[in-house]
PDB file of C-alpha atoms in Angstrom:
ATOM      1  CA  UNK A   1     -45.743  31.500  -4.844  1.00 49.00           C
ATOM      2  CA  UNK A   2     -42.845  33.631  -3.671  1.00 47.00           C
ATOM      3  CA  UNK A   3     -42.684  36.985  -5.415  1.00 51.00           C
ATOM      4  CA  UNK A   4     -39.237  38.269  -6.329  1.00 51.00           C
ATOM      5  CA  UNK A   5     -37.302  41.084  -7.930  1.00 50.00           C
ATOM      6  CA  UNK A   6     -36.628  40.877 -11.693  1.00 48.00           C
ATOM      7  CA  UNK A   7     -33.331  39.251 -12.583  1.00 46.00           C
ATOM      8  CA  UNK A   8     -30.914  39.845 -15.436  1.00 42.00           C
ATOM      9  CA  UNK A   9     -32.422  36.866 -17.243  1.00 42.00           C
ATOM     10  CA  UNK A  10     -35.548  38.897 -17.877  1.00 46.00           C
ATOM     11  CA  UNK A  11     -33.655  41.627 -19.693  1.00 46.00           C
ATOM     12  CA  UNK A  12     -31.600  39.041 -21.549  1.00 38.00           C
ATOM     13  CA  UNK A  13     -34.779  37.474 -22.841  1.00 40.00           C
ATOM     14  CA  UNK A  14     -35.902  40.777 -24.251  1.00 47.00           C
ATOM     15  CA  UNK A  15     -32.625  41.872 -25.795  1.00 45.00           C
ATOM     16  CA  UNK A  16     -30.450  38.888 -26.741  1.00 44.00           C
ATOM     17  CA  UNK A  17     -30.584  37.077 -30.049  1.00 48.00           C
ATOM     18  CA  UNK A  18     -30.032  33.483 -31.281  1.00 50.00           C
ATOM     19  CA  UNK A  19     -26.414  32.519 -31.873  1.00 48.00           C
ATOM     20  CA  UNK A  20     -27.058  31.249 -35.403  1.00 49.00           C
ATOM     21  CA  UNK A  21     -28.652  34.526 -36.368  1.00 51.00           C
ATOM     22  CA  UNK A  22     -25.752  36.439 -34.846  1.00 48.00           C
ATOM     23  CA  UNK A  23     -23.377  34.529 -37.092  1.00 47.00           C
ATOM     24  CA  UNK A  24     -25.529  35.160 -40.145  1.00 46.00           C
ATOM     25  CA  UNK A  25     -25.692  38.855 -39.391  1.00 48.00           C
ATOM     26  CA  UNK A  26     -22.000  39.177 -38.611  1.00 46.00           C
ATOM     27  CA  UNK A  27     -21.219  37.547 -41.908  1.00 47.00           C
ATOM     28  CA  UNK A  28     -23.433  39.983 -43.802  1.00 49.00           C
ATOM     29  CA  UNK A  29     -21.919  42.972 -42.010  1.00 54.00           C
ATOM     30  CA  UNK A  30     -18.357  42.070 -42.978  1.00 56.00           C
ATOM     31  CA  UNK A  31     -18.838  42.100 -46.732  1.00 56.00           C
ATOM     32  CA  UNK A  32     -15.915  43.248 -48.946  1.00 53.00           C
ATOM     33  CA  UNK A  33     -17.845  46.360 -49.980  1.00 55.00           C
ATOM     34  CA  UNK A  34     -18.260  47.452 -46.382  1.00 56.00           C
ATOM     35  CA  UNK A  35     -14.601  46.808 -45.559  1.00 54.00           C
ATOM     36  CA  UNK A  36     -13.509  48.860 -48.576  1.00 51.00           C
ATOM     37  CA  UNK A  37     -15.877  51.648 -47.631  1.00 53.00           C
ATOM     38  CA  UNK A  38     -14.498  51.716 -44.088  1.00 50.00           C
ATOM     39  CA  UNK A  39     -10.903  51.926 -45.341  1.00 53.00           C
ATOM     40  CA  UNK A  40     -11.717  54.753 -47.721  1.00 55.00           C
ATOM     41  CA  UNK A  41     -13.710  56.926 -45.345  1.00 54.00           C
ATOM     42  CA  UNK A  42     -12.122  56.284 -41.934  1.00 58.00           C
ATOM     43  CA  UNK A  43     -15.103  57.871 -40.218  1.00 68.00           C
ATOM     44  CA  UNK A  44     -18.060  56.578 -38.172  1.00 72.00           C
ATOM     45  CA  UNK A  45     -21.093  55.330 -40.052  1.00 77.00           C
ATOM     46  CA  UNK A  46     -23.858  57.933 -40.253  1.00 89.00           C
ATOM     47  CA  UNK A  47     -26.917  56.867 -38.214  1.00 95.00           C
ATOM     48  CA  UNK A  48     -29.963  55.751 -40.163  1.00 96.00           C
ATOM     49  CA  UNK A  49     -32.115  57.654 -37.693  1.00 96.00           C
ATOM     50  CA  UNK A  50     -31.962  59.307 -34.269  1.00 96.00           C
ATOM     51  CA  UNK A  51     -34.552  58.417 -31.615  1.00 96.00           C
ATOM     52  CA  UNK A  52     -36.507  60.835 -29.429  1.00 95.00           C
ATOM     53  CA  UNK A  53     -33.897  60.187 -26.739  1.00 95.00           C
ATOM     54  CA  UNK A  54     -30.997  61.125 -29.027  1.00 96.00           C
ATOM     55  CA  UNK A  55     -29.863  57.521 -29.488  1.00 97.00           C
ATOM     56  CA  UNK A  56     -28.383  56.607 -32.870  1.00 97.00           C
ATOM     57  CA  UNK A  57     -29.825  53.768 -34.936  1.00 97.00           C
ATOM     58  CA  UNK A  58     -27.445  52.002 -37.338  1.00 96.00           C
ATOM     59  CA  UNK A  59     -26.977  48.678 -39.151  1.00 96.00           C
ATOM     60  CA  UNK A  60     -30.728  48.353 -39.722  1.00 97.00           C
ATOM     61  CA  UNK A  61     -31.307  45.546 -42.224  1.00 97.00           C
ATOM     62  CA  UNK A  62     -33.238  42.369 -43.019  1.00 97.00           C
ATOM     63  CA  UNK A  63     -31.618  38.940 -43.086  1.00 97.00           C
ATOM     64  CA  UNK A  64     -32.680  35.390 -43.842  1.00 96.00           C
ATOM     65  CA  UNK A  65     -32.820  32.746 -41.123  1.00 97.00           C
ATOM     66  CA  UNK A  66     -30.129  30.063 -41.391  1.00 96.00           C
ATOM     67  CA  UNK A  67     -32.431  27.441 -39.867  1.00 96.00           C
ATOM     68  CA  UNK A  68     -35.613  28.238 -41.814  1.00 95.00           C
ATOM     69  CA  UNK A  69     -35.067  29.999 -45.174  1.00 94.00           C
ATOM     70  CA  UNK A  70     -38.730  31.066 -45.270  1.00 95.00           C
ATOM     71  CA  UNK A  71     -38.207  33.287 -42.233  1.00 97.00           C
ATOM     72  CA  UNK A  72     -36.680  36.746 -42.459  1.00 98.00           C
ATOM     73  CA  UNK A  73     -35.740  38.991 -39.569  1.00 98.00           C
ATOM     74  CA  UNK A  74     -35.177  42.694 -39.092  1.00 98.00           C
ATOM     75  CA  UNK A  75     -32.529  43.973 -36.705  1.00 98.00           C
ATOM     76  CA  UNK A  76     -30.494  47.086 -35.999  1.00 97.00           C
ATOM     77  CA  UNK A  77     -28.119  48.596 -33.476  1.00 97.00           C
ATOM     78  CA  UNK A  78     -28.818  51.451 -31.083  1.00 97.00           C
ATOM     79  CA  UNK A  79     -25.689  53.282 -29.957  1.00 96.00           C
ATOM     80  CA  UNK A  80     -23.740  50.220 -31.104  1.00 95.00           C
ATOM     81  CA  UNK A  81     -25.794  47.745 -29.056  1.00 96.00           C
ATOM     82  CA  UNK A  82     -27.342  44.912 -31.061  1.00 97.00           C
ATOM     83  CA  UNK A  83     -31.123  44.545 -30.824  1.00 98.00           C
ATOM     84  CA  UNK A  84     -32.869  41.177 -30.687  1.00 97.00           C
ATOM     85  CA  UNK A  85     -33.988  40.322 -34.268  1.00 97.00           C
ATOM     86  CA  UNK A  86     -37.722  40.455 -34.900  1.00 98.00           C
ATOM     87  CA  UNK A  87     -39.422  38.118 -37.361  1.00 98.00           C
ATOM     88  CA  UNK A  88     -40.719  40.131 -40.295  1.00 98.00           C
ATOM     89  CA  UNK A  89     -44.184  40.101 -41.760  1.00 97.00           C
ATOM     90  CA  UNK A  90     -44.089  38.940 -45.401  1.00 96.00           C
ATOM     91  CA  UNK A  91     -45.682  42.183 -46.622  1.00 97.00           C
ATOM     92  CA  UNK A  92     -43.097  44.261 -44.740  1.00 98.00           C
ATOM     93  CA  UNK A  93     -40.249  42.228 -46.217  1.00 97.00           C
ATOM     94  CA  UNK A  94     -41.575  42.672 -49.758  1.00 97.00           C
ATOM     95  CA  UNK A  95     -42.004  46.419 -49.213  1.00 97.00           C
ATOM     96  CA  UNK A  96     -38.488  46.732 -47.763  1.00 97.00           C
ATOM     97  CA  UNK A  97     -36.923  44.819 -50.657  1.00 96.00           C
ATOM     98  CA  UNK A  98     -38.720  47.142 -53.096  1.00 97.00           C
ATOM     99  CA  UNK A  99     -37.451  50.118 -51.072  1.00 96.00           C
ATOM    100  CA  UNK A 100     -41.042  51.008 -50.226  1.00 97.00           C
ATOM    101  CA  UNK A 101     -40.296  50.745 -46.497  1.00 97.00           C
ATOM    102  CA  UNK A 102     -37.375  52.496 -44.842  1.00 97.00           C
ATOM    103  CA  UNK A 103     -35.319  51.546 -41.799  1.00 97.00           C
ATOM    104  CA  UNK A 104     -37.056  54.233 -39.670  1.00 97.00           C
ATOM    105  CA  UNK A 105     -40.433  52.771 -40.663  1.00 98.00           C
ATOM    106  CA  UNK A 106     -39.286  49.251 -39.801  1.00 98.00           C
ATOM    107  CA  UNK A 107     -37.944  50.501 -36.465  1.00 98.00           C
ATOM    108  CA  UNK A 108     -41.361  51.984 -35.729  1.00 97.00           C
ATOM    109  CA  UNK A 109     -42.985  48.678 -36.684  1.00 97.00           C
ATOM    110  CA  UNK A 110     -40.708  46.250 -34.833  1.00 98.00           C
ATOM    111  CA  UNK A 111     -39.085  48.293 -32.053  1.00 98.00           C
ATOM    112  CA  UNK A 112     -41.663  50.987 -31.182  1.00 97.00           C
ATOM    113  CA  UNK A 113     -40.628  51.334 -27.537  1.00 97.00           C
ATOM    114  CA  UNK A 114     -36.992  51.909 -28.534  1.00 97.00           C
ATOM    115  CA  UNK A 115     -38.075  55.104 -30.279  1.00 97.00           C
ATOM    116  CA  UNK A 116     -40.395  56.526 -27.620  1.00 97.00           C
ATOM    117  CA  UNK A 117     -39.307  59.247 -25.157  1.00 97.00           C
ATOM    118  CA  UNK A 118     -38.187  57.786 -21.835  1.00 97.00           C
ATOM    119  CA  UNK A 119     -40.006  58.742 -18.644  1.00 97.00           C
ATOM    120  CA  UNK A 120     -38.029  60.260 -15.772  1.00 96.00           C
ATOM    121  CA  UNK A 121     -36.069  58.104 -13.328  1.00 95.00           C
ATOM    122  CA  UNK A 122     -38.174  59.645 -10.567  1.00 96.00           C
ATOM    123  CA  UNK A 123     -41.204  57.808 -11.976  1.00 96.00           C
ATOM    124  CA  UNK A 124     -39.547  54.497 -11.001  1.00 96.00           C
ATOM    125  CA  UNK A 125     -38.881  55.415  -7.371  1.00 96.00           C
ATOM    126  CA  UNK A 126     -41.400  53.897  -4.985  1.00 95.00           C
ATOM    127  CA  UNK A 127     -43.740  54.612  -3.285  1.00 96.00           C
ATOM    128  CA  UNK A 128     -46.098  56.285  -5.736  1.00 95.00           C
ATOM    129  CA  UNK A 129     -49.726  57.346  -5.424  1.00 94.00           C
ATOM    130  CA  UNK A 130     -52.621  56.558  -7.722  1.00 91.00           C
ATOM    131  CA  UNK A 131     -56.115  58.079  -7.561  1.00 89.00           C
ATOM    132  CA  UNK A 132     -58.502  55.394  -6.312  1.00 88.00           C
ATOM    133  CA  UNK A 133     -62.285  55.247  -5.754  1.00 86.00           C
ATOM    134  CA  UNK A 134     -61.910  56.107  -2.052  1.00 85.00           C
ATOM    135  CA  UNK A 135     -58.867  58.378  -2.199  1.00 88.00           C
ATOM    136  CA  UNK A 136     -55.201  57.860  -2.996  1.00 92.00           C
ATOM    137  CA  UNK A 137     -53.817  54.332  -3.428  1.00 93.00           C
ATOM    138  CA  UNK A 138     -50.155  54.008  -2.453  1.00 96.00           C
ATOM    139  CA  UNK A 139     -48.066  51.703  -4.638  1.00 97.00           C
ATOM    140  CA  UNK A 140     -45.297  50.448  -2.349  1.00 97.00           C
ATOM    141  CA  UNK A 141     -43.620  48.015  -4.713  1.00 97.00           C
ATOM    142  CA  UNK A 142     -43.623  47.095  -8.399  1.00 97.00           C
ATOM    143  CA  UNK A 143     -41.411  44.620 -10.237  1.00 97.00           C
ATOM    144  CA  UNK A 144     -41.224  41.806 -12.776  1.00 97.00           C
ATOM    145  CA  UNK A 145     -40.708  38.138 -12.015  1.00 98.00           C
ATOM    146  CA  UNK A 146     -40.897  34.789 -13.764  1.00 97.00           C
ATOM    147  CA  UNK A 147     -43.554  32.366 -12.500  1.00 97.00           C
ATOM    148  CA  UNK A 148     -41.765  29.333 -11.022  1.00 97.00           C
ATOM    149  CA  UNK A 149     -44.756  27.363  -9.730  1.00 96.00           C
ATOM    150  CA  UNK A 150     -45.083  24.419 -12.130  1.00 96.00           C
ATOM    151  CA  UNK A 151     -48.667  23.802 -11.003  1.00 96.00           C
ATOM    152  CA  UNK A 152     -49.837  27.176 -12.313  1.00 96.00           C
ATOM    153  CA  UNK A 153     -51.145  27.532 -15.894  1.00 96.00           C
ATOM    154  CA  UNK A 154     -48.916  30.598 -16.345  1.00 96.00           C
ATOM    155  CA  UNK A 155     -45.739  28.741 -15.307  1.00 96.00           C
ATOM    156  CA  UNK A 156     -42.646  30.144 -17.015  1.00 97.00           C
ATOM    157  CA  UNK A 157     -44.277  33.427 -18.006  1.00 97.00           C
ATOM    158  CA  UNK A 158     -43.112  36.868 -16.949  1.00 98.00           C
ATOM    159  CA  UNK A 159     -45.497  38.697 -14.655  1.00 98.00           C
ATOM    160  CA  UNK A 160     -45.927  42.106 -13.097  1.00 98.00           C
ATOM    161  CA  UNK A 161     -46.132  42.229  -9.313  1.00 98.00           C
ATOM    162  CA  UNK A 162     -47.573  45.168  -7.399  1.00 97.00           C
ATOM    163  CA  UNK A 163     -47.983  45.728  -3.680  1.00 97.00           C
ATOM    164  CA  UNK A 164     -50.305  48.325  -2.167  1.00 94.00           C
ATOM    165  CA  UNK A 165     -50.093  48.059   1.615  1.00 93.00           C
ATOM    166  CA  UNK A 166     -51.246  44.527   2.490  1.00 94.00           C
ATOM    167  CA  UNK A 167     -52.729  44.022  -0.970  1.00 93.00           C
ATOM    168  CA  UNK A 168     -50.546  42.037  -3.373  1.00 96.00           C
ATOM    169  CA  UNK A 169     -51.382  41.471  -7.029  1.00 95.00           C
ATOM    170  CA  UNK A 170     -49.758  39.827 -10.030  1.00 97.00           C
ATOM    171  CA  UNK A 171     -50.672  39.500 -13.695  1.00 96.00           C
ATOM    172  CA  UNK A 172     -49.065  38.002 -16.792  1.00 97.00           C
ATOM    173  CA  UNK A 173     -47.203  40.773 -18.622  1.00 97.00           C
ATOM    174  CA  UNK A 174     -47.667  41.246 -22.358  1.00 97.00           C
ATOM    175  CA  UNK A 175     -44.607  41.486 -24.595  1.00 96.00           C
ATOM    176  CA  UNK A 176     -45.511  45.107 -25.377  1.00 96.00           C
ATOM    177  CA  UNK A 177     -45.747  46.065 -21.700  1.00 97.00           C
ATOM    178  CA  UNK A 178     -42.503  44.268 -20.845  1.00 97.00           C
ATOM    179  CA  UNK A 179     -40.630  46.092 -23.590  1.00 97.00           C
ATOM    180  CA  UNK A 180     -42.152  49.405 -22.536  1.00 97.00           C
ATOM    181  CA  UNK A 181     -41.108  48.756 -18.927  1.00 98.00           C
ATOM    182  CA  UNK A 182     -37.521  47.748 -19.704  1.00 97.00           C
ATOM    183  CA  UNK A 183     -37.099  50.542 -22.242  1.00 97.00           C
ATOM    184  CA  UNK A 184     -38.324  52.961 -19.562  1.00 97.00           C
ATOM    185  CA  UNK A 185     -41.000  54.547 -21.744  1.00 98.00           C
ATOM    186  CA  UNK A 186     -43.870  53.821 -19.366  1.00 97.00           C
ATOM    187  CA  UNK A 187     -43.977  54.246 -15.583  1.00 97.00           C
ATOM    188  CA  UNK A 188     -44.864  51.582 -12.991  1.00 97.00           C
ATOM    189  CA  UNK A 189     -47.909  53.681 -12.053  1.00 96.00           C
ATOM    190  CA  UNK A 190     -49.185  53.507 -15.638  1.00 96.00           C
ATOM    191  CA  UNK A 191     -48.599  49.742 -15.742  1.00 97.00           C
ATOM    192  CA  UNK A 192     -50.446  49.252 -12.446  1.00 96.00           C
ATOM    193  CA  UNK A 193     -53.350  51.276 -13.812  1.00 93.00           C
ATOM    194  CA  UNK A 194     -53.397  49.250 -17.040  1.00 94.00           C
ATOM    195  CA  UNK A 195     -52.879  45.752 -15.607  1.00 96.00           C
ATOM    196  CA  UNK A 196     -54.651  46.005 -12.244  1.00 95.00           C
ATOM    197  CA  UNK A 197     -57.184  48.782 -12.911  1.00 90.00           C
ATOM    198  CA  UNK A 198     -60.288  46.588 -12.662  1.00 90.00           C
ATOM    199  CA  UNK A 199     -59.078  44.908  -9.478  1.00 90.00           C
ATOM    200  CA  UNK A 200     -58.372  48.319  -7.933  1.00 88.00           C
ATOM    201  CA  UNK A 201     -61.776  49.580  -9.131  1.00 87.00           C
ATOM    202  CA  UNK A 202     -60.237  52.552 -10.932  1.00 81.00           C
ATOM    203  CA  UNK A 203     -62.546  54.759 -12.973  1.00 78.00           C
ATOM    204  CA  UNK A 204     -59.923  54.992 -15.724  1.00 73.00           C
ATOM    205  CA  UNK A 205     -60.046  51.213 -16.162  1.00 72.00           C
ATOM    206  CA  UNK A 206     -63.642  51.465 -17.378  1.00 71.00           C
ATOM    207  CA  UNK A 207     -63.557  54.780 -19.221  1.00 72.00           C
ATOM    208  CA  UNK A 208     -61.642  53.114 -22.066  1.00 73.00           C
ATOM    209  CA  UNK A 209     -64.733  51.053 -22.924  1.00 73.00           C
ATOM    210  CA  UNK A 210     -67.335  52.857 -25.030  1.00 76.00           C
ATOM    211  CA  UNK A 211     -70.531  51.674 -26.678  1.00 70.00           C
ATOM    212  CA  UNK A 212     -70.681  52.254 -30.444  1.00 76.00           C
ATOM    213  CA  UNK A 213     -72.513  55.504 -31.244  1.00 74.00           C
ATOM    214  CA  UNK A 214     -75.300  53.710 -33.083  1.00 72.00           C
ATOM    215  CA  UNK A 215     -76.128  51.561 -30.026  1.00 73.00           C
ATOM    216  CA  UNK A 216     -78.758  52.850 -27.582  1.00 72.00           C
ATOM    217  CA  UNK A 217     -77.374  52.628 -24.006  1.00 71.00           C
ATOM    218  CA  UNK A 218     -80.929  52.032 -22.756  1.00 73.00           C
ATOM    219  CA  UNK A 219     -80.607  48.539 -24.168  1.00 69.00           C
ATOM    220  CA  UNK A 220     -78.032  47.506 -21.549  1.00 73.00           C
ATOM    221  CA  UNK A 221     -79.444  45.023 -19.033  1.00 74.00           C
ATOM    222  CA  UNK A 222     -77.719  44.171 -15.756  1.00 74.00           C
ATOM    223  CA  UNK A 223     -79.653  41.693 -13.638  1.00 76.00           C
ATOM    224  CA  UNK A 224     -79.308  38.668 -11.409  1.00 77.00           C
ATOM    225  CA  UNK A 225     -79.894  35.397 -13.248  1.00 81.00           C
ATOM    226  CA  UNK A 226     -82.313  33.361 -11.117  1.00 79.00           C
ATOM    227  CA  UNK A 227     -81.035  30.142 -12.679  1.00 80.00           C
ATOM    228  CA  UNK A 228     -77.625  30.397 -10.963  1.00 84.00           C
ATOM    229  CA  UNK A 229     -78.058  33.534  -8.808  1.00 80.00           C
ATOM    230  CA  UNK A 230     -75.229  35.381 -10.607  1.00 81.00           C
ATOM    231  CA  UNK A 231     -75.207  38.951 -11.894  1.00 78.00           C
ATOM    232  CA  UNK A 232     -75.046  39.125 -15.680  1.00 77.00           C
ATOM    233  CA  UNK A 233     -75.006  41.769 -18.405  1.00 76.00           C
ATOM    234  CA  UNK A 234     -76.695  41.596 -21.792  1.00 74.00           C
ATOM    235  CA  UNK A 235     -77.708  43.985 -24.564  1.00 76.00           C
ATOM    236  CA  UNK A 236     -81.026  44.507 -26.335  1.00 75.00           C
ATOM    237  CA  UNK A 237     -80.129  45.482 -29.909  1.00 73.00           C
ATOM    238  CA  UNK A 238     -83.707  46.123 -31.002  1.00 72.00           C
ATOM    239  CA  UNK A 239     -84.370  44.660 -34.434  1.00 72.00           C
ATOM    240  CA  UNK A 240     -81.048  42.801 -34.319  1.00 74.00           C
ATOM    241  CA  UNK A 241     -82.171  40.832 -31.286  1.00 69.00           C
ATOM    242  CA  UNK A 242     -80.466  40.355 -27.939  1.00 75.00           C
ATOM    243  CA  UNK A 243     -76.948  39.318 -26.986  1.00 77.00           C
ATOM    244  CA  UNK A 244     -76.272  36.360 -24.732  1.00 80.00           C
ATOM    245  CA  UNK A 245     -75.917  37.016 -20.995  1.00 79.00           C
ATOM    246  CA  UNK A 246     -72.359  37.440 -19.752  1.00 77.00           C
ATOM    247  CA  UNK A 247     -71.435  36.928 -16.104  1.00 78.00           C
ATOM    248  CA  UNK A 248     -70.060  39.998 -14.320  1.00 73.00           C
ATOM    249  CA  UNK A 249     -66.837  39.386 -12.389  1.00 74.00           C
ATOM    250  CA  UNK A 250     -66.611  40.214  -8.690  1.00 66.00           C
ATOM    251  CA  UNK A 251     -64.319  43.175  -9.381  1.00 70.00           C
ATOM    252  CA  UNK A 252     -66.565  44.574 -12.101  1.00 72.00           C
ATOM    253  CA  UNK A 253     -69.603  44.130  -9.874  1.00 64.00           C
ATOM    254  CA  UNK A 254     -67.879  45.934  -7.006  1.00 56.00           C
ATOM    255  CA  UNK A 255     -66.881  48.771  -9.332  1.00 70.00           C
ATOM    256  CA  UNK A 256     -70.466  49.073 -10.591  1.00 63.00           C
ATOM    257  CA  UNK A 257     -72.455  48.716  -7.364  1.00 61.00           C
ATOM    258  CA  UNK A 258     -70.092  49.831  -4.583  1.00 64.00           C
ATOM    259  CA  UNK A 259     -67.240  51.981  -5.902  1.00 66.00           C
ATOM    260  CA  UNK A 260     -69.451  53.532  -8.611  1.00 68.00           C
ATOM    261  CA  UNK A 261     -66.413  53.768 -10.916  1.00 68.00           C
ATOM    262  CA  UNK A 262     -68.032  51.638 -13.627  1.00 66.00           C
ATOM    263  CA  UNK A 263     -71.316  52.267 -15.432  1.00 71.00           C
ATOM    264  CA  UNK A 264     -73.742  49.865 -17.052  1.00 65.00           C
ATOM    265  CA  UNK A 265     -72.620  51.139 -20.443  1.00 64.00           C
TER     266      UNK A 265
END
């Protein structure tokens, strides 16, 4: 499938909001009390919080869906720009209505990447280098695209695309990673490391996995299964018995046996 640069539709998906909810919110914002308050004060509304980037958060509130009364959403504005409403957890709604949760706390819960410090613009300029098992890996290109191949199981999903020389990779992007990318709080290099680390045989991709302290690493078994001739990993837990055998992927096997960036543990 043809890889392509991200289009405006990607950002729209992340930031826009349903028309019906816009109407509901607009209606709630133009209450008589607010109009009177504006006439009396004639000054800008004080922000409910200021982000790490100095951006002002205002109009943070919960509202009920007009299409499904059981659903409530939280939304706010940053520097006057409306954020896409996020469906609230029932416990959060109850806490907010009892004034046990504040707007800053709800912002942290539903818009975490909006509050994080942005990385430098330089971090988005390609090419960039990443430490690989055999020296530096040069990232020549990184972008986001929407899968258009209807035959693929991930059709219609947003994906990250990375190119390192002649090597091209893509992976379905999580909502969290997409928001972090568009809000510029994580660099392309970090996203490559996170989403393609195993395929690039990076040591950091495996260091995040740790055996529980109470488990003896000597119990790890990596061996070729003679039934199907595939390498598999299992764990002897002593008195608790043994785990089932799990096939090792090609990339994990390469990292373990060739690149030496992964360990049996």
